[in-house]
């Protein structure tokens, strides 16, 4: 029993150390930029030694992927939960309202993510892993749209649920790029809502020809 209790304390302490390192790294990355931060700076901000860092992460890339995983999982869960409330069908305007109200739009996170995207663009292996993480959000959206097929019709131009999911994520990327520049979260939510509604409904389709004489 004593051995089990000791093991639980060690596991809990390690989890706390890992969480503090992640929190500290997020703050340092947001303030200075991913490519300008050293392991020593992360350790100093967290109040730990390099040994504590290396007992949890092999590199800063690995630490960042842990951060990215947390945020990607959170965003995917937010989107999936918001889309799941309509039952078998999908009330697109209502679902879009819910998604844009709960979706994480955090400028510090976008700064960190953008720095890392630039880093990944120069490193094919990092890019490969990052692409896999980004696919999680598209999969969450595509899965919900797929389950709503037969109840909710998507614009044919999107080419099905996979195309719709790509369009949704592209809209999110575009809006968050603007958010990085103007820091206007409420405007970003409003613009994202308009874009997603236009993408996923026929609201943006041309009007039928008039029959009036």
XYZ file of C-alpha atoms in Angstrom:
213
model
C 0.000 0.000 0.000
C 2.820 2.412 0.910
C 4.483 1.725 -2.447
C 1.238 2.441 -4.306
C 0.729 5.694 -2.398
C 4.275 6.794 -3.162
C 3.758 5.996 -6.841
C 0.544 8.063 -6.874
C 2.339 11.028 -5.267
C 5.149 10.800 -7.822
C 2.650 10.610 -10.683
C 0.673 13.566 -9.317
C 3.844 15.627 -8.786
C 5.061 14.878 -12.287
C 1.689 15.886 -13.757
C 1.849 19.165 -11.813
C 5.396 19.799 -13.051
C 4.350 19.128 -16.630
C 1.339 21.459 -16.321
C 3.477 24.268 -14.873
C 6.035 23.888 -17.644
C 3.268 24.074 -20.250
C 1.724 27.165 -18.646
C 5.093 28.881 -18.358
C 6.042 28.016 -21.940
C 2.760 29.414 -23.233
C 3.414 32.752 -21.541
C 7.007 32.955 -22.755
C 6.113 31.893 -26.311
C 3.334 34.500 -26.488
C 5.604 37.269 -25.199
C 8.762 36.538 -27.202
C 7.853 34.250 -30.099
C 8.424 30.515 -30.410
C 11.719 30.763 -32.293
C 13.208 33.199 -29.771
C 12.708 31.126 -26.626
C 15.202 28.777 -25.011
C 14.622 25.816 -22.729
C 16.362 27.775 -19.965
C 13.811 30.595 -20.250
C 10.933 28.162 -19.985
C 12.512 26.542 -16.922
C 13.120 29.914 -15.289
C 9.530 31.031 -15.877
C 8.222 27.759 -14.402
C 10.679 27.767 -11.487
C 12.248 24.428 -12.443
C 15.631 23.091 -13.483
C 16.562 21.757 -16.921
C 16.312 18.297 -15.366
C 12.606 18.849 -14.701
C 12.154 19.909 -18.304
C 13.937 16.890 -19.741
C 12.041 14.515 -17.490
C 8.892 15.644 -19.295
C 9.938 16.795 -22.786
C 12.832 16.005 -25.093
C 12.660 19.280 -27.043
C 10.775 22.572 -27.265
C 9.004 21.140 -30.319
C 7.679 18.277 -28.200
C 6.516 20.713 -25.525
C 4.765 22.821 -28.129
C 2.991 19.803 -29.584
C 1.689 19.041 -26.089
C 0.356 22.616 -25.925
C -1.105 22.328 -29.401
C -2.746 19.012 -28.535
C -4.509 20.589 -25.549
C -5.798 23.506 -27.614
C -6.710 21.392 -30.652
C -8.643 18.957 -28.448
C -10.419 21.843 -26.700
C -11.439 23.513 -29.968
C -12.519 20.212 -31.540
C -14.609 19.419 -28.450
C -16.191 22.888 -28.475
C -17.146 22.526 -32.130
C -18.383 18.947 -31.763
C -20.485 19.771 -28.690
C -22.023 22.823 -30.330
C -22.891 20.834 -33.454
C -24.314 17.885 -31.514
C -27.304 19.669 -29.978
C -29.640 19.386 -32.977
C -30.134 15.621 -32.925
C -30.007 13.759 -36.262
C -30.491 16.899 -38.330
C -28.519 20.115 -38.210
C -30.007 23.577 -37.856
C -27.054 25.329 -39.498
C -27.745 28.943 -38.431
C -28.391 27.878 -34.826
C -25.342 25.581 -34.814
C -23.156 28.350 -36.240
C -24.380 30.673 -33.486
C -23.396 28.126 -30.852
C -20.005 27.384 -32.416
C -19.001 31.023 -32.718
C -20.136 31.801 -29.166
C -18.038 29.053 -27.535
C -15.079 28.849 -29.924
C -11.712 29.736 -28.444
C -10.498 33.006 -29.983
C -7.419 33.839 -27.943
C -4.895 36.316 -29.371
C -1.956 34.996 -27.313
C -2.625 31.467 -28.541
C -2.891 32.674 -32.137
C 0.475 34.427 -31.789
C 2.092 31.234 -30.513
C 0.429 29.073 -33.163
C 1.421 31.408 -35.998
C 5.058 31.425 -34.879
C 5.024 27.654 -34.830
C 3.387 27.417 -38.252
C 6.278 29.423 -39.681
C 8.724 27.103 -37.912
C 6.891 24.037 -39.241
C 6.917 25.416 -42.795
C 10.721 25.132 -42.721
C 10.820 21.657 -41.184
C 8.972 18.914 -43.101
C 8.847 16.527 -40.124
C 7.348 19.158 -37.829
C 4.940 20.128 -40.612
C 3.817 16.511 -40.994
C 2.962 16.198 -37.305
C 1.270 19.594 -37.204
C -0.873 18.715 -40.220
C -2.032 15.637 -38.354
C -3.115 17.745 -35.403
C -4.959 20.222 -37.631
C -6.830 17.336 -39.210
C -8.519 16.651 -35.862
C -10.663 19.763 -36.085
C -11.678 19.018 -39.677
C -12.567 15.459 -38.691
C -14.806 16.689 -35.863
C -16.680 18.977 -38.254
C -16.858 16.430 -41.097
C -18.137 13.691 -38.796
C -21.032 15.842 -37.600
C -21.927 16.998 -41.097
C -21.790 13.396 -42.327
C -24.191 12.241 -39.611
C -26.606 15.011 -40.594
C -26.715 13.963 -44.268
C -30.231 13.193 -45.430
C -31.551 15.722 -42.900
C -29.484 18.772 -43.794
C -28.408 19.594 -47.347
C -25.051 21.276 -47.896
C -24.333 23.517 -50.895
C -23.206 21.234 -53.745
C -20.229 23.487 -54.523
C -18.524 22.280 -51.317
C -18.264 18.758 -52.695
C -19.577 16.907 -49.649
C -18.806 16.834 -45.950
C -15.020 16.677 -46.292
C -15.019 19.739 -48.525
C -17.360 21.539 -46.136
C -15.054 20.771 -43.206
C -12.071 22.163 -45.125
C -14.065 25.305 -45.893
C -15.050 25.754 -42.238
C -11.453 25.477 -41.040
C -10.242 27.793 -43.816
C -12.801 30.390 -42.720
C -11.618 30.034 -39.123
C -7.992 30.478 -40.242
C -8.844 33.603 -42.219
C -10.801 35.221 -39.417
C -8.117 34.470 -36.841
C -5.452 36.016 -39.100
C -7.442 39.252 -39.086
C -7.877 38.927 -35.315
C -4.094 38.868 -34.904
C -3.933 42.305 -36.503
C -6.933 44.158 -35.095
C -7.340 42.284 -31.749
C -11.130 42.703 -32.068
C -12.565 39.437 -30.730
C -16.228 40.460 -31.021
C -15.794 41.479 -34.641
C -14.013 38.179 -35.307
C -16.940 36.216 -33.852
C -19.453 38.200 -35.895
C -17.476 37.817 -39.122
C -16.907 34.100 -38.545
C -20.643 33.643 -37.977
C -21.452 35.353 -41.291
C -18.843 33.345 -43.198
C -19.897 29.976 -41.801
C -23.593 30.653 -42.378
C -22.892 31.630 -45.994
C -20.656 28.586 -46.520
C -22.987 25.978 -45.072
C -26.330 27.228 -46.407
C -27.650 28.470 -49.707
C -27.650 31.998 -48.345
C -24.821 32.907 -50.675
C -26.402 31.316 -53.767
C -27.489 33.539 -56.650
C -31.147 34.503 -56.628
C -33.458 32.659 -59.015
C -34.223 34.523 -62.258
C -37.198 36.813 -61.945
C -40.399 35.817 -63.765
C -41.854 39.311 -63.631
C -42.621 41.022 -66.987
